[in-house]
mmCIF file of C-alpha atoms in Angstrom:
data_model
loop_
_atom_site.group_PDB
_atom_site.id
_atom_site.type_symbol
_atom_site.label_atom_id
_atom_site.label_comp_id
_atom_site.label_asym_id
_atom_site.label_seq_id
_atom_site.Cartn_x
_atom_site.Cartn_y
_atom_site.Cartn_z
ATOM 1 C CA MET A 1 46.390 -27.060 -7.742
ATOM 2 C CA ARG A 2 48.084 -24.148 -6.796
ATOM 3 C CA LYS A 3 44.709 -21.880 -7.864
ATOM 4 C CA THR A 4 42.817 -24.434 -5.562
ATOM 5 C CA LYS A 5 45.039 -23.777 -2.596
ATOM 6 C CA ALA A 6 45.021 -19.971 -2.946
ATOM 7 C CA SER A 7 41.119 -20.183 -3.078
ATOM 8 C CA LEU A 8 41.191 -22.291 0.107
ATOM 9 C CA LEU A 9 43.155 -20.072 1.737
ATOM 10 C CA VAL A 10 41.113 -17.042 0.817
ATOM 11 C CA PHE A 11 38.186 -18.674 1.938
ATOM 12 C CA LEU A 12 39.591 -19.822 5.394
ATOM 13 C CA MET A 13 40.810 -16.030 5.862
ATOM 14 C CA ALA A 14 37.332 -14.603 5.128
ATOM 15 C CA VAL A 15 35.609 -17.136 7.625
ATOM 16 C CA LEU A 16 37.893 -15.955 10.421
ATOM 17 C CA LEU A 17 37.625 -12.385 9.352
ATOM 18 C CA GLN A 18 33.918 -12.688 9.820
ATOM 19 C CA PHE A 19 34.515 -13.799 13.581
ATOM 20 C CA GLU A 20 37.275 -11.573 14.891
ATOM 21 C CA PRO A 21 35.059 -8.593 15.901
ATOM 22 C CA ALA A 22 33.170 -11.178 18.442
ATOM 23 C CA LEU A 23 36.277 -12.848 19.221
ATOM 24 C CA ALA A 24 38.189 -9.308 20.476
ATOM 25 C CA ILE A 25 35.509 -8.040 22.279
ATOM 26 C CA SER A 26 36.054 -7.683 25.993
ATOM 27 C CA CYS A 27 32.968 -7.105 28.280
ATOM 28 C CA THR A 28 32.673 -7.371 32.098
ATOM 29 C CA TRP A 29 29.711 -6.951 34.343
ATOM 30 C CA VAL A 30 30.068 -4.916 37.483
ATOM 31 C CA GLN A 31 27.504 -5.041 40.310
ATOM 32 C CA LEU A 32 27.237 -1.267 41.445
ATOM 33 C CA ASP A 33 26.709 -0.967 45.692
ATOM 34 C CA VAL A 34 23.896 1.573 45.451
ATOM 35 C CA GLU A 35 20.686 2.112 46.932
ATOM 36 C CA GLY A 36 18.393 2.354 44.336
ATOM 37 C CA PRO A 37 14.321 2.105 43.637
ATOM 38 C CA PRO A 38 12.719 -0.871 45.027
ATOM 39 C CA ALA A 39 12.995 -4.252 43.941
ATOM 40 C CA ARG A 40 10.342 -5.008 40.914
ATOM 41 C CA HIS A 41 10.073 -6.513 37.663
ATOM 42 C CA SER A 42 8.674 -5.051 34.291
ATOM 43 C CA PRO A 43 9.987 -1.207 34.588
ATOM 44 C CA ALA A 44 10.751 0.581 31.692
ATOM 45 C CA MET A 45 13.847 2.621 31.299
ATOM 46 C CA ALA A 46 15.500 5.218 28.998
ATOM 47 C CA TYR A 47 18.545 7.192 28.314
ATOM 48 C CA ASP A 48 18.233 10.930 28.323
ATOM 49 C CA SER A 49 21.137 12.340 26.221
ATOM 50 C CA ARG A 50 20.413 15.891 26.712
ATOM 51 C CA ARG A 51 20.498 15.765 30.570
ATOM 52 C CA GLY A 52 22.931 12.484 30.573
ATOM 53 C CA VAL A 53 20.904 10.563 32.798
ATOM 54 C CA VAL A 54 18.700 7.188 32.961
ATOM 55 C CA VAL A 55 14.864 7.487 33.246
ATOM 56 C CA LEU A 56 12.944 4.614 35.292
ATOM 57 C CA PHE A 57 9.046 4.442 35.716
ATOM 58 C CA GLY A 58 6.553 1.951 36.732
ATOM 59 C CA GLY A 59 7.343 -2.060 37.259
ATOM 60 C CA PHE A 60 5.501 -4.480 39.581
ATOM 61 C CA THR A 61 6.828 -6.461 42.531
ATOM 62 C CA GLY A 62 5.210 -9.861 41.854
ATOM 63 C CA ARG A 63 2.683 -12.017 40.370
ATOM 64 C CA ASP A 64 0.245 -12.601 43.279
ATOM 65 C CA ARG A 65 -2.894 -10.723 44.964
ATOM 66 C CA GLY A 66 -1.426 -7.963 46.800
ATOM 67 C CA ALA A 67 1.530 -7.579 44.877
ATOM 68 C CA LEU A 68 2.694 -3.415 44.420
ATOM 69 C CA MET A 69 2.608 -1.936 41.153
ATOM 70 C CA TYR A 70 4.392 1.310 40.778
ATOM 71 C CA GLY A 71 3.907 4.499 39.454
ATOM 72 C CA VAL A 72 6.998 7.014 40.253
ATOM 73 C CA THR A 73 9.828 7.898 38.454
ATOM 74 C CA TRP A 74 13.664 7.451 38.998
ATOM 75 C CA GLU A 75 16.639 8.961 37.706
ATOM 76 C CA TRP A 76 20.292 7.829 37.452
ATOM 77 C CA ASP A 77 23.220 10.057 37.217
ATOM 78 C CA GLY A 78 26.117 7.326 37.310
ATOM 79 C CA GLU A 79 26.510 7.964 41.107
ATOM 80 C CA SER A 80 22.980 7.385 42.634
ATOM 81 C CA TRP A 81 19.442 6.866 42.051
ATOM 82 C CA GLN A 82 17.103 9.821 42.928
ATOM 83 C CA LEU A 83 13.411 9.767 42.969
ATOM 84 C CA VAL A 84 12.258 12.892 40.872
ATOM 85 C CA ALA A 85 8.391 12.574 40.335
ATOM 86 C CA THR A 86 5.476 10.722 42.471
ATOM 87 C CA THR A 87 2.817 11.874 39.700
ATOM 88 C CA GLY A 88 2.095 11.096 35.943
ATOM 89 C CA PRO A 89 1.019 8.086 34.200
ATOM 90 C CA SER A 90 -0.768 5.599 36.168
ATOM 91 C CA PRO A 91 1.194 2.675 38.059
ATOM 92 C CA ARG A 92 2.088 -0.293 35.320
ATOM 93 C CA LEU A 93 4.063 -2.722 34.042
ATOM 94 C CA GLY A 94 4.734 -4.090 30.425
ATOM 95 C CA HIS A 95 5.014 -0.517 29.074
ATOM 96 C CA ALA A 96 7.964 0.799 26.786
ATOM 97 C CA MET A 97 9.960 4.425 26.972
ATOM 98 C CA VAL A 98 12.160 5.738 24.358
ATOM 99 C CA PHE A 99 14.217 9.080 24.294
ATOM 100 C CA ASP A 100 13.184 10.997 21.083
ATOM 101 C CA ALA A 101 16.394 13.295 20.851
ATOM 102 C CA ALA A 102 14.862 15.526 18.193
ATOM 103 C CA ARG A 103 12.519 16.741 20.580
ATOM 104 C CA GLY A 104 14.206 16.352 23.784
ATOM 105 C CA VAL A 105 11.768 13.962 25.648
ATOM 106 C CA VAL A 106 11.090 10.634 27.101
ATOM 107 C CA VAL A 107 8.162 8.980 25.302
ATOM 108 C CA LEU A 108 5.985 6.316 26.990
ATOM 109 C CA PHE A 109 3.501 4.227 25.739
ATOM 110 C CA GLY A 110 1.217 1.663 26.764
ATOM 111 C CA GLY A 111 1.189 -0.864 29.388
ATOM 112 C CA ASN A 112 -1.072 -2.468 31.791
ATOM 113 C CA ASP A 113 -2.307 -0.849 35.148
ATOM 114 C CA GLY A 114 -5.129 -3.663 35.679
ATOM 115 C CA THR A 115 -6.337 -2.765 32.210
ATOM 116 C CA PHE A 116 -4.202 -2.553 29.069
ATOM 117 C CA ARG A 117 -3.437 1.176 28.060
ATOM 118 C CA ASN A 118 -2.617 3.071 24.554
ATOM 119 C CA GLU A 119 -2.198 6.362 25.775
ATOM 120 C CA THR A 120 0.976 8.461 24.968
ATOM 121 C CA TRP A 121 3.159 10.490 27.447
ATOM 122 C CA GLU A 122 6.044 12.572 27.471
ATOM 123 C CA TRP A 123 8.729 13.519 30.277
ATOM 124 C CA ASP A 124 11.049 16.389 30.197
ATOM 125 C CA GLY A 125 12.906 15.954 33.085
ATOM 126 C CA ARG A 126 10.643 17.883 35.381
ATOM 127 C CA GLU A 127 6.972 16.732 34.326
ATOM 128 C CA TRP A 128 4.872 13.954 32.533
ATOM 129 C CA ARG A 129 2.302 15.245 29.871
ATOM 130 C CA LEU A 130 -0.205 13.203 28.182
ATOM 131 C CA VAL A 131 -0.053 13.930 24.449
ATOM 132 C CA ALA A 132 -2.248 11.256 22.855
ATOM 133 C CA GLN A 133 -5.034 8.621 23.763
ATOM 134 C CA THR A 134 -5.201 7.248 20.296
ATOM 135 C CA GLY A 135 -2.914 5.199 18.046
ATOM 136 C CA PRO A 136 -1.996 1.698 18.684
ATOM 137 C CA SER A 137 -4.463 -0.627 20.279
ATOM 138 C CA PRO A 138 -4.015 -0.940 24.023
ATOM 139 C CA ARG A 139 -1.518 -3.353 24.797
ATOM 140 C CA SER A 140 1.630 -4.254 26.751
ATOM 141 C CA ARG A 141 4.835 -6.372 26.362
ATOM 142 C CA PHE A 142 5.688 -4.899 22.932
ATOM 143 C CA GLY A 143 8.534 -3.866 21.371
ATOM 144 C CA MET A 144 9.545 0.138 20.824
ATOM 145 C CA ALA A 145 12.663 1.968 19.699
ATOM 146 C CA TYR A 146 13.900 5.312 18.502
ATOM 147 C CA ASP A 147 14.877 5.743 14.369
ATOM 148 C CA GLU A 148 17.806 8.371 15.284
ATOM 149 C CA ASN A 149 17.990 8.679 11.328
ATOM 150 C CA ARG A 150 14.221 9.648 10.867
ATOM 151 C CA GLY A 151 13.276 10.893 14.045
ATOM 152 C CA VAL A 152 10.310 8.775 14.650
ATOM 153 C CA VAL A 153 9.452 6.103 17.574
ATOM 154 C CA VAL A 154 9.012 2.847 16.081
ATOM 155 C CA LEU A 155 6.581 0.093 17.952
ATOM 156 C CA PHE A 156 5.814 -3.394 16.886
ATOM 157 C CA GLY A 157 3.709 -6.435 18.302
ATOM 158 C CA GLY A 158 2.583 -6.927 22.027
ATOM 159 C CA ILE A 159 -0.209 -8.657 23.960
ATOM 160 C CA PRO A 160 -3.163 -9.109 24.646
ATOM 161 C CA ARG A 161 -3.267 -10.850 21.091
ATOM 162 C CA ASP A 162 0.258 -11.061 20.156
ATOM 163 C CA THR A 163 -0.146 -8.640 17.525
ATOM 164 C CA GLY A 164 2.438 -8.321 14.270
ATOM 165 C CA ASP A 165 1.394 -4.592 13.418
ATOM 166 C CA THR A 166 4.042 -1.918 13.137
ATOM 167 C CA TRP A 167 3.320 1.753 14.330
ATOM 168 C CA GLU A 168 5.469 4.938 14.144
ATOM 169 C CA TRP A 169 5.102 8.112 16.432
ATOM 170 C CA ASP A 170 6.231 11.591 14.882
ATOM 171 C CA GLY A 171 5.614 13.545 18.008
ATOM 172 C CA THR A 172 2.453 14.566 16.962
ATOM 173 C CA GLU A 173 0.436 11.547 16.052
ATOM 174 C CA TRP A 174 0.856 7.353 15.353
ATOM 175 C CA LYS A 175 0.620 6.201 11.971
ATOM 176 C CA ARG A 176 0.268 2.466 11.361
ATOM 177 C CA VAL A 177 2.502 1.123 8.623
ATOM 178 C CA ASP A 178 1.469 -1.800 6.341
ATOM 179 C CA THR A 179 3.870 -3.914 4.791
ATOM 180 C CA GLU A 180 4.033 -7.297 2.559
ATOM 181 C CA GLN A 181 6.354 -8.484 4.529
ATOM 182 C CA ALA A 182 6.985 -8.784 8.520
ATOM 183 C CA PRO A 183 7.959 -10.171 11.702
ATOM 184 C CA SER A 184 5.067 -13.201 12.851
ATOM 185 C CA GLY A 185 3.017 -11.622 15.596
ATOM 186 C CA ARG A 186 4.575 -11.790 18.980
ATOM 187 C CA SER A 187 5.192 -10.187 22.267
ATOM 188 C CA ARG A 188 8.268 -9.600 24.568
ATOM 189 C CA VAL A 189 10.152 -8.528 21.712
ATOM 190 C CA ALA A 190 13.743 -6.520 22.033
ATOM 191 C CA MET A 191 14.137 -3.682 19.327
ATOM 192 C CA ALA A 192 17.012 -1.547 19.190
ATOM 193 C CA TYR A 193 18.218 1.388 16.389
ATOM 194 C CA ASP A 194 21.388 0.175 14.741
ATOM 195 C CA PRO A 195 23.131 3.254 13.196
ATOM 196 C CA ASN A 196 25.566 1.564 11.404
ATOM 197 C CA ARG A 197 22.803 -0.181 9.290
ATOM 198 C CA GLN A 198 20.252 2.980 9.805
ATOM 199 C CA ALA A 199 17.826 0.901 10.842
ATOM 200 C CA VAL A 200 15.678 -0.436 13.780
ATOM 201 C CA VAL A 201 16.665 -3.970 14.741
ATOM 202 C CA LEU A 202 14.238 -6.465 16.073
ATOM 203 C CA PHE A 203 15.007 -10.083 17.824
ATOM 204 C CA GLY A 204 13.691 -12.693 19.190
ATOM 205 C CA GLY A 205 10.222 -12.550 21.333
ATOM 206 C CA ARG A 206 7.468 -14.738 22.087
ATOM 207 C CA LEU A 207 5.328 -16.670 19.673
ATOM 208 C CA PRO A 208 1.311 -16.859 20.032
ATOM 209 C CA ASP A 209 2.031 -20.379 20.891
ATOM 210 C CA GLY A 210 4.155 -19.756 23.417
ATOM 211 C CA GLN A 211 7.566 -20.709 22.074
ATOM 212 C CA PRO A 212 10.412 -18.218 21.966
ATOM 213 C CA ALA A 213 11.633 -16.886 18.662
ATOM 214 C CA GLY A 214 15.271 -16.664 17.608
ATOM 215 C CA ASP A 215 14.804 -14.781 14.291
ATOM 216 C CA THR A 216 16.200 -10.967 13.575
ATOM 217 C CA TRP A 217 14.842 -8.404 11.688
ATOM 218 C CA GLN A 218 15.175 -4.825 10.408
ATOM 219 C CA TRP A 219 13.087 -1.866 9.675
ATOM 220 C CA ASP A 220 14.405 0.799 7.617
ATOM 221 C CA GLY A 221 11.118 3.030 7.347
ATOM 222 C CA GLU A 222 9.771 0.998 4.154
ATOM 223 C CA ARG A 223 9.727 -2.565 4.687
ATOM 224 C CA TRP A 224 10.773 -5.328 7.193
ATOM 225 C CA THR A 225 13.767 -7.626 5.953
ATOM 226 C CA GLN A 226 14.886 -10.710 7.751
ATOM 227 C CA LEU A 227 18.155 -10.994 8.371
ATOM 228 C CA GLU A 228 20.203 -14.488 7.828
ATOM 229 C CA SER A 229 21.719 -14.438 11.081
ATOM 230 C CA ALA A 230 21.950 -17.639 13.569
ATOM 231 C CA SER A 231 21.008 -16.790 17.259
ATOM 232 C CA PRO A 232 22.828 -18.871 19.688
ATOM 233 C CA HIS A 233 19.546 -19.507 21.659
ATOM 234 C CA ALA A 234 15.832 -18.327 20.915
ATOM 235 C CA ARG A 235 14.856 -15.985 23.577
ATOM 236 C CA ALA A 236 12.007 -13.668 25.002
ATOM 237 C CA ARG A 237 11.402 -11.251 27.730
ATOM 238 C CA HIS A 238 15.209 -9.645 27.049
ATOM 239 C CA GLY A 239 16.808 -6.578 26.107
ATOM 240 C CA MET A 240 18.990 -4.953 23.523
ATOM 241 C CA VAL A 241 21.030 -1.980 23.060
ATOM 242 C CA TYR A 242 23.736 -0.335 20.691
ATOM 243 C CA GLU A 243 26.900 -0.420 22.010
ATOM 244 C CA PRO A 244 28.983 2.255 20.210
ATOM 245 C CA LYS A 245 32.526 1.761 21.215
ATOM 246 C CA LEU A 246 32.003 -1.851 19.753
ATOM 247 C CA GLY A 247 29.591 -0.834 16.920
ATOM 248 C CA THR A 248 27.423 -3.566 17.867
ATOM 249 C CA LEU A 249 24.242 -4.619 19.393
ATOM 250 C CA ILE A 250 24.229 -6.122 22.629
ATOM 251 C CA SER A 251 21.467 -8.621 23.934
ATOM 252 C CA HIS A 252 21.107 -10.082 27.388
ATOM 253 C CA GLY A 253 18.494 -12.602 28.444
ATOM 254 C CA VAL A 254 17.562 -16.143 29.396
ATOM 255 C CA ALA A 255 17.618 -18.362 26.410
ATOM 256 C CA PHE A 256 14.943 -21.339 25.464
ATOM 257 C CA ALA A 257 17.719 -23.689 26.500
ATOM 258 C CA GLY A 258 18.166 -22.470 30.214
ATOM 259 C CA ASN A 259 21.109 -20.433 29.786
ATOM 260 C CA ALA A 260 21.326 -16.633 30.338
ATOM 261 C CA ASP A 261 24.123 -14.992 28.254
ATOM 262 C CA THR A 262 25.282 -11.680 27.052
ATOM 263 C CA ILE A 263 25.376 -11.793 23.088
ATOM 264 C CA VAL A 264 26.399 -9.481 20.474
ATOM 265 C CA PHE A 265 25.123 -8.843 16.772
ATOM 266 C CA ASP A 266 27.648 -7.060 14.051
ATOM 267 C CA GLY A 267 24.683 -7.129 11.111
ATOM 268 C CA GLN A 268 25.619 -10.819 10.408
ATOM 269 C CA HIS A 269 26.539 -13.042 13.402
ATOM 270 C CA TRP A 270 25.145 -13.179 17.076
ATOM 271 C CA GLU A 271 27.936 -14.585 19.310
ATOM 272 C CA THR A 272 28.282 -15.156 23.175
ATOM 273 C CA ILE A 273 30.425 -12.780 24.805
ATOM 274 C CA PRO A 274 33.134 -14.998 26.671
ATOM 275 C CA GLY A 275 32.511 -15.272 30.184
ATOM 276 C CA THR A 276 29.220 -14.073 30.473
ATOM 277 C CA ASP A 277 27.269 -17.391 29.888
ATOM 278 C CA ARG A 278 25.528 -18.293 33.047
ATOM 279 C CA ALA A 279 24.573 -21.956 32.341
ATOM 280 C CA GLY A 280 21.821 -24.241 34.121
ATOM 281 C CA SER A 281 18.221 -24.066 34.691
ATOM 282 C CA GLY A 282 18.468 -23.420 38.260
ATOM 283 C CA ARG A 283 16.846 -19.864 39.675
ATOM 284 C CA GLY A 284 19.413 -17.321 40.802
ATOM 285 C CA GLN A 285 22.237 -19.890 40.683
ATOM 286 C CA ALA A 286 25.908 -19.009 41.200
ATOM 287 C CA ALA A 287 28.362 -19.033 38.054
ATOM 288 C CA ARG A 288 31.784 -18.139 37.557
ATOM 289 C CA GLY A 289 33.015 -14.486 38.029
ATOM 290 C CA ALA A 290 30.580 -12.009 38.744
ATOM 291 C CA LEU A 291 27.601 -12.147 36.780
ATOM 292 C CA PRO A 292 23.832 -10.678 37.111
ATOM 293 C CA VAL A 293 21.342 -13.725 38.238
ATOM 294 C CA ARG A 294 19.447 -15.268 35.722
ATOM 295 C CA ARG A 295 16.302 -13.175 35.174
ATOM 296 C CA ILE A 296 13.695 -11.872 32.903
ATOM 297 C CA TYR A 297 11.562 -8.592 32.613
ATOM 298 C CA TYR A 298 14.733 -6.369 33.328
ATOM 299 C CA GLY A 299 15.263 -2.681 32.602
ATOM 300 C CA MET A 300 18.402 -1.884 30.172
ATOM 301 C CA VAL A 301 19.621 0.759 28.399
ATOM 302 C CA TYR A 302 22.872 2.013 27.169
ATOM 303 C CA ASP A 303 24.295 4.697 29.260
ATOM 304 C CA GLY A 304 25.916 7.216 26.943
ATOM 305 C CA ALA A 305 27.463 9.481 29.515
ATOM 306 C CA ARG A 306 29.125 6.840 31.515
ATOM 307 C CA GLU A 307 29.900 4.624 28.394
ATOM 308 C CA SER A 308 28.184 1.367 29.562
ATOM 309 C CA THR A 309 25.086 -0.748 29.609
ATOM 310 C CA LEU A 310 23.042 -0.263 32.756
ATOM 311 C CA LEU A 311 20.786 -3.141 33.953
ATOM 312 C CA PHE A 312 18.094 -2.563 36.858
ATOM 313 C CA GLY A 313 15.692 -5.312 38.413
ATOM 314 C CA GLY A 314 14.019 -8.061 37.061
ATOM 315 C CA TRP A 315 12.237 -11.211 38.095
ATOM 316 C CA ASP A 316 14.396 -14.417 38.911
ATOM 317 C CA GLY A 317 11.333 -17.025 38.756
ATOM 318 C CA SER A 318 10.736 -16.433 42.356
ATOM 319 C CA ALA A 319 10.945 -12.839 43.443
ATOM 320 C CA PRO A 320 11.571 -9.307 42.193
ATOM 321 C CA LEU A 321 15.447 -8.083 42.169
ATOM 322 C CA GLY A 322 16.433 -4.609 42.759
ATOM 323 C CA ASP A 323 20.536 -4.959 41.846
ATOM 324 C CA THR A 324 21.939 -2.335 39.493
ATOM 325 C CA TRP A 325 24.638 -3.860 37.144
ATOM 326 C CA GLU A 326 26.947 -1.953 34.387
ATOM 327 C CA LEU A 327 28.240 -3.957 31.575
ATOM 328 C CA ARG A 328 31.611 -2.134 30.622
ATOM 329 C CA CYS A 329 33.009 -3.255 26.951
ATOM 330 C CA GLU A 330 36.329 -2.661 25.224
#
């Protein structure tokens, strides 16, 4: 009997310890009172760790004829947004950007400017440079992340065909990587590098049948591995970053169930951060506390200089947004 009770106690302690990191998290969304880029959805953002600024490019004002597509570059220095370039890639949406720390440049790939694109551009803080016009097929709404351990850019999925291919950019050329196991073809995924796992993590996305996915995968440079983790809700058109102070991945977005929440992944579990769940299906509805309105297709990156996650813009279901938010965690 004593052995049975002792075993039960050990089991219960193990269960509690699994959830302790999420329960101890304290994060607050703060809206910044700043003038920024005009309202838009589907921009791309990347944090330039060498210069300590967030770079934003592109985006779209709507979905109807006459909507404006942007092709200018903005930077955020923690105090204000500054327009820094009006030339470079064509105006577009659905592209992706990451910062290549080994080479000190922001890498932009793909998108849609009325036509699906597959060129690769680099931004060095002064000008854009076209560096490749071959590689992955023309696409948008794909996932992309920078693998800090291996020094390569990793790309997965996208439309127009809800592809399930994996590519890597080494600064010179794109290479397709074929594996026996991989996530199913999808678009509108979120990807981020997790230094604890030394792997790129992929979460969610939109499947070919239009349904959102709730699975989590990691890519270590050789194989995709599905992680046994339960997501609070399946989702697509969301963002994800690594939060160094917490040692976890953070994702924010609208789930299939209608909630907009901020969730954390410690490598084993997804958990909703207390106080960040905006329930209900109403577009832009009010909720307790100061929270971003429900949105999709926004820009989100971790700002290392300010030690916070920066969120800009998006689409609330009826109009583009132009607000700037920080998620501050302890």
